[in-house]
Coordinates of C-alpha atoms and ligand atoms in Angstrom, one line a residue:
M790 CA 0.1 -0.1 -0.1
Q791 CA 2.6 2.2 -0.3
N792 CA 1.0 4.5 2.4
T793 CA 2.5 4.4 6.1
S794 CA -0.6 5.5 7.5
Q795 CA -3.1 2.6 5.6
V796 CA 0.1 0.5 7.4
S797 CA -0.8 2.2 11.0
L798 CA -4.9 1.4 10.6
A799 CA -4.6 -1.9 9.2
L800 CA -2.1 -3.1 12.5
R801 CA -5.2 -0.9 14.3
E802 CA -8.0 -3.7 13.1
I803 CA -5.7 -6.9 13.5
A804 CA -5.6 -5.2 17.4
A805 CA -8.9 -4.6 18.2
L806 CA -10.0 -7.4 16.3
L807 CA -7.3 -9.5 18.4
E808 CA -9.1 -8.3 21.7
F809 CA -12.0 -8.5 20.4
A810 CA -11.2 -12.3 19.3
K811 CA -10.1 -12.7 23.2
A812 CA -6.4 -12.6 21.8
P813 CA -3.9 -13.1 24.5
K814 CA -2.9 -9.8 25.8
F815 CA 0.2 -9.6 25.2
K816 CA -0.5 -10.4 21.3
V817 CA -3.2 -7.1 21.1
K818 CA -0.6 -5.4 23.1
A819 CA 2.2 -6.4 20.6
Y820 CA 0.1 -4.6 17.7
Q821 CA -1.0 -1.5 19.8
R822 CA 2.4 -0.6 20.6
A823 CA 3.3 -1.2 16.2
V824 CA 0.3 1.0 15.7
E825 CA 2.5 4.1 18.6
V826 CA 5.4 2.9 16.9
V827 CA 4.2 3.4 13.2
D828 CA 2.2 6.7 13.5
T829 CA 5.7 8.0 15.3
V830 CA 7.3 7.1 11.9
A831 CA 7.0 10.1 9.5
D832 CA 8.0 7.8 6.1
L833 CA 8.1 3.8 6.9
A834 CA 9.6 3.5 2.7
P835 CA 13.4 3.7 4.1
L836 CA 13.1 1.2 6.6
V837 CA 11.4 -1.3 4.0
E838 CA 13.3 -0.6 1.6
Q839 CA 15.9 -1.1 3.6
G840 CA 14.8 -3.8 5.6
R841 CA 15.4 -2.1 8.9
L842 CA 12.3 -2.4 10.2
E843 CA 13.9 -4.4 12.8
E844 CA 15.6 -1.7 14.1
L845 CA 12.4 0.1 15.6
A846 CA 11.8 -0.1 19.0
G847 CA 9.0 -3.5 19.2
I848 CA 8.7 -4.3 16.1
G849 CA 10.5 -7.9 16.0
A850 CA 10.5 -11.0 13.9
S851 CA 7.3 -11.5 12.9
L852 CA 5.6 -7.9 13.1
S853 CA 8.6 -6.5 10.3
G854 CA 7.3 -9.5 8.0
Q855 CA 3.7 -8.2 8.7
I856 CA 4.6 -4.2 8.0
E857 CA 6.8 -5.0 5.4
E858 CA 3.8 -7.8 3.3
L859 CA 1.2 -4.6 3.8
W860 CA 3.4 -2.7 2.9
N861 CA 4.5 -4.7 -0.5
T862 CA 1.0 -6.2 -0.9
G863 CA -1.6 -4.2 0.3
H864 CA -2.7 -6.6 2.8
S865 CA -2.6 -9.0 4.9
Q866 CA -3.5 -12.5 5.1
F867 CA -3.8 -12.9 8.7
L868 CA -5.6 -9.1 8.8
T869 CA -7.8 -11.2 6.2
R870 CA -7.8 -14.3 8.3
L871 CA -9.3 -12.3 11.4
R872 CA -12.1 -10.4 9.2
R873 CA -13.2 -13.6 8.0
E874 CA -13.4 -15.6 11.4
L875 CA -14.9 -12.9 12.9
P876 CA -18.7 -11.8 13.9
E877 CA -20.3 -9.6 9.9
G878 CA -19.5 -5.9 10.6
A879 CA -17.3 -6.3 13.6
S880 CA -14.1 -4.6 12.4
E881 CA -15.2 -1.3 12.0
L882 CA -17.6 -1.9 15.0
I883 CA -14.8 -2.6 16.7
Q884 CA -13.0 0.5 15.4
L885 CA -15.4 3.1 16.8
E886 CA -14.4 5.1 19.5
G887 CA -15.9 4.2 22.9
M888 CA -16.4 0.9 21.4
T889 CA -14.9 -2.7 23.9
P890 CA -14.8 -6.3 22.9
R891 CA -17.5 -6.5 25.7
R892 CA -19.7 -4.4 24.3
L893 CA -19.4 -5.0 21.1
R894 CA -19.6 -8.6 22.2
A895 CA -23.8 -7.8 23.8
L896 CA -23.6 -5.4 20.9
V897 CA -23.7 -8.9 18.6
D898 CA -25.6 -11.3 20.7
A899 CA -28.3 -9.3 21.7
L900 CA -29.3 -6.3 18.9
G901 CA -27.6 -8.3 15.6
V902 CA -26.3 -4.9 15.0
R903 CA -23.7 -5.7 11.7
S904 CA -22.4 -1.9 10.6
V905 CA -21.9 1.1 12.0
A906 CA -25.3 2.3 10.3
E907 CA -27.5 -0.5 11.7
L908 CA -26.1 0.5 15.6
R909 CA -26.3 3.7 15.0
A910 CA -30.2 3.1 14.5
A911 CA -30.3 1.2 16.9
C912 CA -29.2 4.0 19.2
V913 CA -31.3 5.9 17.9
A914 CA -35.0 3.3 18.2
E915 CA -33.4 3.9 22.2
R916 CA -32.6 -0.3 21.8
V917 CA -28.9 0.3 23.7
R918 CA -29.8 1.8 26.1
T919 CA -32.4 -0.9 27.7
L920 CA -28.7 -3.6 27.6
P921 CA -26.5 -4.7 31.3
G922 CA -24.0 -2.3 30.9
F923 CA -25.1 -0.5 29.2
G924 CA -27.2 3.6 30.6
K925 CA -28.4 6.2 28.4
K926 CA -25.2 8.5 28.7
T927 CA -22.7 4.9 26.4
E928 CA -26.1 5.0 24.5
E929 CA -25.7 9.0 23.5
R930 CA -21.8 8.2 23.0
L931 CA -22.2 5.6 21.1
Q932 CA -24.0 7.3 18.4
Q933 CA -21.7 10.3 18.3
A934 CA -19.8 7.5 17.0
C935 CA -21.4 6.1 14.7
D936 CA -22.3 9.4 13.1
R937 CA -18.4 10.6 13.5
W938 CA -17.4 7.6 11.5
L939 CA -20.7 8.2 8.5
N940 CA -18.7 11.4 8.0
R941 CA -22.0 12.9 9.6
G942 CA -20.3 14.9 12.1
D943 CA -18.9 18.7 11.9
E944 CA -15.3 18.5 11.1
Q945 CA -14.3 18.3 7.9
P946 CA -12.0 16.0 6.8
L947 CA -8.8 17.0 4.7
P948 CA -8.7 16.5 1.6
T949 CA -6.6 14.0 -0.6
L950 CA -3.7 15.3 -2.8
L951 CA -4.6 15.2 -7.1
S952 CA -1.3 12.3 -7.1
K953 CA -2.6 10.5 -4.7
A954 CA -6.5 10.8 -5.5
L955 CA -5.2 9.3 -9.1
E956 CA -2.8 6.0 -7.4
R957 CA -5.7 5.5 -5.5
A958 CA -8.1 5.9 -8.8
A959 CA -5.5 3.6 -10.9
L960 CA -5.8 0.6 -8.4
L961 CA -10.1 1.6 -8.0
E962 CA -10.4 1.2 -11.7
Q963 CA -8.7 -1.7 -12.6
E964 CA -11.2 -3.7 -10.4
L965 CA -14.9 -1.3 -11.9
A966 CA -13.2 -2.1 -15.7
A967 CA -13.3 -6.3 -14.7
A968 CA -16.5 -6.0 -13.4
S969 CA -18.2 -3.9 -15.8
E970 CA -17.8 -3.6 -19.9
R971 CA -16.8 0.4 -19.9
V972 CA -15.9 2.6 -17.5
Q973 CA -14.1 6.2 -17.7
L974 CA -13.0 9.0 -14.4
V975 CA -15.3 11.7 -14.4
G976 CA -15.8 14.7 -11.6
E977 CA -13.7 17.0 -10.5
L978 CA -10.0 14.6 -10.5
R979 CA -10.5 14.3 -14.4
R980 CA -10.4 18.1 -14.2
G981 CA -7.6 18.1 -12.1
Q982 CA -8.3 19.9 -9.3
E983 CA -5.5 19.8 -7.0
T984 CA -7.1 18.0 -3.8
V985 CA -10.7 15.9 -4.2
R986 CA -13.4 14.4 -1.9
E987 CA -14.8 12.3 -4.4
L988 CA -13.7 9.9 -7.3
E989 CA -15.5 8.8 -9.3
W990 CA -16.7 7.1 -12.9
V991 CA -19.2 6.5 -14.9
V992 CA -19.8 3.2 -15.5
L993 CA -21.9 1.1 -18.6
G994 CA -25.6 -0.9 -17.1
D995 CA -25.5 -1.7 -13.6
T996 CA -23.3 -0.5 -10.8
A997 CA -24.4 -3.1 -8.5
E998 CA -21.6 -6.0 -8.8
P999 CA -18.7 -3.1 -9.6
L1000 CA -19.3 -2.2 -6.4
R1001 CA -19.1 -4.6 -4.8
R1002 CA -16.2 -5.6 -6.6
L1003 CA -15.0 -3.2 -4.4
G1004 CA -16.5 -3.8 -2.3
G1005 CA -13.6 -6.7 -1.5
L1006 CA -10.9 -4.1 -1.2
R1007 CA -8.8 -3.1 2.0
Q1008 CA -9.3 0.7 0.4
V1009 CA -12.7 0.3 0.4
L1010 CA -14.2 1.4 4.4
R1011 CA -18.4 0.5 3.7
V1012 CA -20.7 0.2 0.4
E1013 CA -23.2 2.1 -0.1
P1014 CA -25.1 0.2 -3.1
E1015 CA -28.3 2.1 -2.7
R1016 CA -26.4 4.8 -3.5
A1017 CA -24.0 3.6 -5.8
S1018 CA -21.7 4.8 -3.8
A1019 CA -19.2 3.5 -1.2
H1020 CA -16.4 5.4 1.6
L1021 CA -13.1 4.9 1.6
S1022 CA -9.7 5.6 3.9
E1023 CA -7.9 9.0 3.8
A1024 CA -12.1 10.8 3.9
L1025 CA -12.5 10.0 -0.3
R1026 CA -14.9 9.1 -1.6
L1027 CA -16.8 6.7 -4.2
Q1028 CA -19.0 7.6 -6.5
L1029 CA -20.6 5.7 -9.6
H1030 CA -22.9 6.9 -12.3
S1031 CA -24.7 3.8 -14.3
A1032 CA -25.1 5.5 -18.4
S1033 CA -26.9 3.4 -20.9
R1034 CA -24.2 2.7 -24.6
E1035 CA -26.5 5.6 -26.5
A1036 CA -26.5 8.6 -24.0
W1037 CA -22.9 7.1 -22.4
G1038 CA -21.2 11.0 -23.7
N1039 CA -24.6 12.6 -22.3
C1040 CA -23.3 11.3 -18.7
V1041 CA -19.8 11.4 -19.2
V1042 CA -19.5 15.3 -20.2
L1043 CA -22.0 15.3 -17.0
A1044 CA -20.4 13.6 -14.6
T1045 CA -17.2 15.4 -15.2
G1046 CA -18.6 19.3 -15.3
S1047 CA -17.8 21.5 -13.9
T1048 CA -21.2 22.8 -12.9
A1049 CA -20.1 25.9 -14.9
H1050 CA -19.0 23.8 -17.9
V1051 CA -22.4 22.4 -17.9
A1052 CA -24.6 25.8 -17.4
A1053 CA -23.1 27.0 -20.9
L1054 CA -23.5 23.1 -23.3
R1055 CA -26.7 23.5 -21.6
L1056 CA -27.8 27.1 -23.0
R1057 CA -25.5 26.4 -26.5
A1058 CA -27.7 23.5 -26.3
A1059 CA -31.2 25.1 -26.3
A1060 CA -29.8 27.9 -29.0
R1061 CA -29.8 25.0 -30.6
G1062 CA -33.2 23.5 -30.4
F1063 CA -32.5 20.4 -28.2
S1064 CA -31.8 19.4 -25.1
L1065 CA -29.3 17.2 -24.1
A1066 CA -30.6 13.4 -22.3
G1067 CA -30.5 13.5 -18.9
W1068 CA -29.8 16.3 -18.1
D1069 CA -33.3 17.8 -17.7
E1070 CA -36.0 16.8 -16.6
A1071 CA -38.9 17.5 -18.4
P1072 CA -37.1 18.9 -21.8
S1073 CA -39.8 21.1 -23.5
P1074 CA -42.0 20.9 -26.6
G1075 CA -40.0 22.4 -29.3
C1076 CA -36.9 21.2 -27.4
P1077 CA -36.4 17.5 -28.1
A1078 CA -33.9 15.4 -26.4
R1079 CA -30.9 14.0 -28.0
A1080 CA -28.8 11.6 -27.1
F1081 CA -24.7 11.0 -27.9
A1082 CA -22.5 8.3 -27.9
S1083 CA -19.7 9.6 -27.0
E1084 CA -18.0 13.4 -25.6
Q1085 CA -17.0 14.0 -29.1
E1086 CA -20.4 13.6 -31.2
L1087 CA -22.3 15.8 -28.0
Y1088 CA -19.5 18.7 -28.6
A1089 CA -19.7 18.1 -32.3
A1090 CA -22.8 19.0 -32.2
L1091 CA -22.6 22.0 -30.6
D1092 CA -20.4 23.0 -33.0
L1093 CA -17.7 22.8 -31.1
P1094 CA -14.1 20.3 -30.7
F1095 CA -13.5 18.4 -28.4
V1096 CA -13.3 19.9 -25.2
P1097 CA -10.3 18.3 -22.5
P1098 CA -11.5 17.8 -19.3
E1099 CA -8.9 19.9 -17.3
L1100 CA -10.2 23.3 -19.4
R1101 CA -14.1 22.5 -18.2
Q1102 CA -13.9 25.1 -16.1
G1103 CA -16.8 27.3 -17.4
E1104 CA -14.6 30.2 -18.0
H1105 CA -13.6 31.0 -21.8
E1106 CA -12.4 27.2 -22.6
L1107 CA -16.0 27.4 -25.2
L1108 CA -14.6 31.0 -26.2
R1109 CA -11.1 29.0 -26.8
A1110 CA -12.3 26.2 -28.7
E1111 CA -14.4 28.1 -31.3
R1112 CA -11.3 29.9 -31.8
G1113 CA -9.1 26.7 -32.7
E1114 CA -6.6 28.1 -29.8
L1115 CA -7.0 24.4 -27.8
A1116 CA -5.3 23.0 -31.1
G1117 CA -1.9 23.8 -29.7
L1118 CA -1.9 22.8 -25.9
I1119 CA 0.5 21.9 -23.9
R1120 CA 1.4 17.8 -22.9
E1121 CA 4.2 16.3 -20.5
E1122 CA 5.4 15.3 -23.5
D1123 CA 6.0 18.0 -24.8
V1124 CA 8.7 19.1 -22.4
Q1125 CA 12.3 18.8 -23.1
G1126 CA 14.6 19.9 -19.4
M1127 CA 13.5 18.8 -16.5
V1128 CA 14.0 22.5 -14.6
H1129 CA 14.5 22.7 -11.0
C1130 CA 16.6 20.3 -9.2
H1131 CA 18.4 20.4 -6.1
T1132 CA 21.7 17.5 -5.7
T1133 CA 23.0 16.7 -2.3
Y1134 CA 24.8 20.6 -2.2
S1135 CA 21.4 21.9 -0.5
D1136 CA 18.5 20.0 0.5
G1137 CA 18.7 17.2 -2.6
K1138 CA 19.2 12.6 -1.7
N1139 CA 21.3 12.2 -5.6
S1140 CA 24.0 13.6 -6.8
I1141 CA 24.3 15.2 -9.8
A1142 CA 25.9 12.9 -12.2
E1143 CA 22.8 10.6 -10.9
M1144 CA 20.1 13.6 -11.1
A1145 CA 21.8 13.3 -15.2
A1146 CA 21.1 9.9 -15.8
A1147 CA 17.6 10.1 -14.1
A1148 CA 16.8 12.7 -16.3
H1149 CA 18.5 10.4 -19.3
A1150 CA 17.0 8.0 -18.8
L1151 CA 12.9 9.9 -18.6
G1152 CA 14.3 11.1 -22.0
M1153 CA 15.3 14.8 -20.9
R1154 CA 17.8 17.0 -23.4
Y1155 CA 18.7 19.0 -20.1
L1156 CA 18.3 19.6 -16.4
T1157 CA 19.1 22.6 -14.6
I1158 CA 21.1 21.8 -10.9
T1159 CA 19.8 25.3 -8.8
D1160 CA 20.3 24.4 -5.5
H1161 CA 20.0 26.3 -2.5
S1162 CA 21.3 29.7 -1.7
P1163 CA 23.2 30.5 1.7
S1164 CA 20.3 32.4 3.5
A1165 CA 18.9 28.6 3.3
H1166 CA 20.5 28.1 6.2
Y1167 CA 17.8 24.8 6.4
A1168 CA 19.1 23.3 3.8
N1169 CA 22.4 23.3 3.6
G1170 CA 21.9 26.4 0.9
V1171 CA 25.7 26.4 -1.1
S1172 CA 27.6 29.2 0.1
L1173 CA 30.1 30.7 -2.2
D1174 CA 33.0 28.8 -1.4
R1175 CA 31.1 24.4 -2.5
L1176 CA 30.1 26.7 -5.5
K1177 CA 33.3 26.6 -7.1
A1178 CA 33.5 23.0 -6.1
Q1179 CA 29.9 22.3 -7.8
W1180 CA 30.5 24.2 -11.1
D1181 CA 33.4 21.3 -11.3
E1182 CA 31.7 19.1 -10.8
I1183 CA 28.9 19.7 -13.1
A1184 CA 30.9 20.3 -15.7
A1185 CA 33.0 17.2 -14.7
A1186 CA 29.2 15.5 -14.6
Q1187 CA 28.9 16.6 -17.7
E1188 CA 31.7 15.0 -20.0
N1189 CA 29.7 11.8 -19.0
T1190 CA 26.3 12.5 -20.1
P1191 CA 24.5 13.7 -23.3
V1192 CA 22.5 15.9 -21.1
R1193 CA 23.1 19.3 -20.9
L1194 CA 24.1 20.5 -17.8
F1195 CA 22.9 24.1 -16.6
R1196 CA 24.5 25.8 -13.4
G1197 CA 22.1 27.2 -12.2
T1198 CA 20.2 28.1 -8.2
E1199 CA 17.3 28.4 -6.5
S1200 CA 18.1 32.0 -4.6
D1201 CA 16.1 33.0 -2.3
I1202 CA 13.9 37.0 -2.7
L1203 CA 14.7 38.7 0.7
A1204 CA 12.3 40.3 3.2
D1205 CA 13.5 43.9 1.0
G1206 CA 13.2 41.9 -2.3
R1207 CA 16.7 41.6 -3.0
L1208 CA 18.1 37.8 -4.1
D1209 CA 21.0 36.1 -2.5
Y1210 CA 24.3 35.9 -3.7
P1211 CA 26.0 39.3 -4.9
D1212 CA 24.4 40.2 -8.6
S1213 CA 28.5 39.5 -10.2
V1214 CA 27.8 35.9 -9.0
L1215 CA 23.7 35.9 -10.5
E1216 CA 25.3 36.8 -13.5
R1217 CA 28.1 33.8 -14.0
F1218 CA 24.8 31.5 -13.5
E1219 CA 23.2 29.6 -16.3
V1220 CA 19.9 29.8 -15.0
V1221 CA 18.8 31.8 -11.7
I1222 CA 14.9 30.9 -10.0
A1223 CA 14.5 33.1 -7.7
S1224 CA 11.8 31.9 -4.6
I1225 CA 10.4 32.9 -1.2
H1226 CA 11.6 30.5 1.4
A1227 CA 10.9 32.8 4.9
R1228 CA 8.6 35.8 5.7
Y1229 CA 5.8 34.4 4.7
R1230 CA 3.0 36.2 6.1
M1231 CA 3.8 39.9 5.8
D1232 CA 1.6 41.7 4.7
R1233 CA -0.2 42.0 2.1
A1234 CA 1.7 45.4 1.0
A1235 CA 5.1 44.6 2.2
M1236 CA 5.3 41.6 0.4
T1237 CA 4.5 43.0 -2.9
A1238 CA 7.0 45.6 -2.8
R1239 CA 8.9 42.3 -1.4
L1240 CA 8.2 40.6 -4.6
I1241 CA 8.2 43.8 -6.8
S1242 CA 11.5 45.0 -6.7
A1243 CA 12.6 41.2 -7.0
M1244 CA 11.0 41.0 -10.4
S1245 CA 12.5 44.6 -11.4
L1246 CA 15.9 43.5 -11.1
P1247 CA 17.4 42.3 -13.7
I1248 CA 18.5 39.0 -13.3
F1249 CA 15.1 38.3 -12.0
K1250 CA 14.3 35.2 -14.5
I1251 CA 12.0 32.8 -12.5
W1252 CA 9.3 33.1 -10.4
G1253 CA 10.0 30.3 -8.1
H1254 CA 6.5 28.5 -6.5
G1255 CA 4.7 31.4 -6.7
L1256 CA 3.0 32.1 -4.1
G1257 CA 4.9 30.3 -1.9
R1258 CA 1.1 27.6 -0.6
I1259 CA 1.7 23.8 1.2
L1260 CA -2.0 22.5 -0.3
N1261 CA -3.5 21.3 3.1
H1262 CA -0.7 22.7 5.6
R1263 CA -0.3 26.7 4.1
D1264 CA -1.7 29.2 2.9
A1265 CA -0.4 31.1 0.1
I1266 CA 1.3 34.4 0.8
D1267 CA -0.8 37.6 0.7
C1268 CA -0.1 40.0 -2.2
D1269 CA -1.8 42.2 -5.0
V1270 CA -1.0 39.4 -7.5
P1271 CA -1.9 41.3 -10.6
A1272 CA 0.7 44.3 -9.7
V1273 CA 3.2 41.6 -9.0
L1274 CA 2.5 39.9 -12.8
D1275 CA 2.8 43.6 -14.1
A1276 CA 6.1 43.5 -12.7
L1277 CA 7.1 40.4 -13.6
A1278 CA 5.9 41.1 -17.5
G1279 CA 8.1 44.8 -17.5
S1280 CA 10.9 42.8 -16.5
R1281 CA 10.7 39.6 -19.3
G1282 CA 10.4 37.2 -15.9
A1283 CA 8.8 33.9 -16.1
I1284 CA 6.9 32.3 -14.3
E1285 CA 7.8 28.5 -12.0
L1286 CA 4.5 26.0 -12.6
N1287 CA 6.0 23.5 -9.9
S1288 CA 4.5 20.2 -10.5
D1289 CA 5.5 19.3 -6.5
P1290 CA 1.8 17.6 -5.4
H1291 CA 2.4 19.5 -2.5
R1292 CA 2.4 22.9 -4.0
L1293 CA 0.7 23.1 -7.7
D1294 CA 2.2 26.9 -7.1
L1295 CA 1.4 29.3 -8.9
P1296 CA -1.7 28.3 -8.6
P1297 CA -3.7 27.5 -12.0
E1298 CA -6.4 29.9 -11.7
W1299 CA -4.2 33.2 -11.9
I1300 CA -2.0 31.3 -15.3
P1301 CA -5.1 33.3 -17.8
A1302 CA -3.9 36.3 -15.9
A1303 CA -0.5 36.0 -16.7
R1304 CA -1.0 34.7 -21.1
E1305 CA -3.2 38.3 -20.6
R1306 CA 0.1 40.0 -19.7
K1307 CA 2.4 37.5 -22.4
I1308 CA 4.3 35.9 -19.4
P1309 CA 5.9 32.8 -20.3
F1310 CA 6.2 29.4 -18.0
V1311 CA 8.2 26.7 -17.2
I1312 CA 7.4 23.4 -15.7
S1313 CA 9.8 22.4 -13.1
V1314 CA 9.6 19.6 -11.1
D1315 CA 11.5 20.9 -8.1
A1316 CA 13.1 17.8 -7.5
H1317 CA 15.2 17.1 -4.4
S1318 CA 15.6 12.8 -6.0
T1319 CA 15.2 11.2 -8.7
R1320 CA 12.2 9.9 -7.6
G1321 CA 11.5 13.7 -7.3
L1322 CA 11.2 13.8 -11.1
G1323 CA 8.9 11.4 -11.8
V1324 CA 6.0 14.2 -10.3
L1325 CA 6.5 16.3 -14.4
R1326 CA 2.6 14.7 -15.1
Y1327 CA 1.2 17.2 -12.1
G1328 CA 2.6 20.5 -13.2
A1329 CA 2.0 19.6 -16.8
L1330 CA -1.8 19.1 -15.6
M1331 CA -1.8 22.1 -14.4
A1332 CA -0.4 24.2 -16.9
R1333 CA -3.0 22.5 -19.0
R1334 CA -5.7 23.6 -16.9
G1335 CA -4.5 27.3 -17.3
G1336 CA -4.5 27.3 -20.9
L1337 CA -0.8 27.2 -21.5
R1338 CA -0.1 25.9 -25.4
R1339 CA 3.6 24.8 -26.0
S1340 CA 5.1 27.7 -26.8
E1341 CA 3.9 29.4 -23.6
V1342 CA 6.8 27.0 -22.0
L1343 CA 9.8 27.8 -22.7
N1344 CA 11.0 24.1 -21.1
S1345 CA 9.3 22.6 -24.4
E1346 CA 12.9 24.4 -26.2
S1347 CA 15.5 23.4 -27.3
P1348 CA 18.0 23.3 -25.1
E1349 CA 20.1 26.1 -26.6
R1350 CA 17.1 28.1 -26.9
F1351 CA 16.1 27.9 -24.0
A1352 CA 19.5 28.5 -22.4
A1353 CA 19.1 31.9 -24.6
L1354 CA 15.4 32.6 -23.3
V1355 CA 16.5 31.9 -19.4
S1356 CA 20.0 33.4 -19.1
P1357 CA 20.2 36.2 -16.9
T1358 CA 22.0 38.1 -19.0
Q1359 CA 19.7 38.6 -21.6
R1360 CA 18.1 41.7 -22.1
G1361 CA 15.3 40.6 -22.6
R1362 CA 13.2 38.3 -24.9
S1363 CA 12.4 38.8 -28.8
Ligands
ZN2628 ZN1 12.6 26.2 -3.2
ZN2629 ZN1 13.8 23.9 -5.0

């Protein structure tokens, strides 16, 4: 399952089931302790990969084997057996807050509850309080725990990052495809939203069998067949939509959204004298409903080319589609160079040569080495004396790789808007990315002034992770973005679209404002390891959401042209 919190959840469930099954205390304790230990580890990956799990206190050979199995296969044979042997629903019920093995036994034996939903119903009917050992208070607390479990409580858990949701969706889609002839991902994930709460698919015909198949997966906590939906771990919901072959196109477009895009399509259909089958409760007599077997046919009937899902935001995409402007939209495979890479010279995990080899393996023609500047102490920023050594190492690595290596830096934008390193040094880099890494909370006026003064420097060429947000963790900085974009346009700088799935920054909703000002972009990886180069697809997706064309993305150019366009000493682009 390659996910530390998932391993922890599985171990927690094993402990609870063992306790319910009256297993020896020491055995239950061992699993409970393992949960605590795993919860303290930020990332299990290195420990599993290097076979070092047993270095953790309390993890012996047997537990380490179980954790490895969970990590590598996503399943535990032991857990599967426990679930099979115990009463139906026990594994979810035992995880409720306030549930003890004794209480569960009483509820199962006396009331026959088999799910959290059934327990909740029993609480509402005030049947739980009639059992010996249960009072009114306990019943109320259990009902609240049921509500939290069923997501009916107030607190909204954090949404899931795009990268993780795509990974999860790929796995679930395999299962769906095995149970249904035709499956299409739709909804906010298909539109490439940075974070999502729901995974949605359209399936051909009935949803019962695909849903039943999903019910057997570890990631699926609970299935609601009557709503064609399911609850997944990490607070994700799953929704299936059933479609016929004839109206497949209608259903897929409708379920992909966005609401505003669909509303615009509906208006267009009405103007052409028809409505779209499945969209209007009662189509008016002069407006017969039409069904389309594919999305392409639906758009064609509206005199439009196919609109890529990531552009369906209900803003100007129909206008742009009409004008034929969607044809040259940037694609991941257009990118020729990996921009924004860290190495062991600052906080990266791999050497220059290793990063170059990895970029080569991905078919890249160039790579910019942009380690942190000295003021980034926490990230081991490269001091002037170490810079000389790095440039020598870049030159040596260049001898052994066909990938063109560019000497660069990710220079801090200091609090007063100056860049780190003296100008005489900055001018000798081939690529300068300038980013904010400290003092995120300046007020709007000060932050705007800071950025505008940085961007007015002739050396300023690429604005790194623009608004400094970390999804689910840190808000964007407060600044007057249009004013900052004006300054950047004036200095002929470019904007980075950072592909790190935790950043996806500059947020794509600002791309149109930058395009209007003719500001070009780079799609960067901000890689801190060779593995980190794999995130490019997310940045490319954000670029497409913003409607960027290939001609607007500098690292879709050849190495020579890219170098000329971003050179810190160049005097403006032609
Ligand atoms: Zn940075
Ligand atoms: Zn960086």
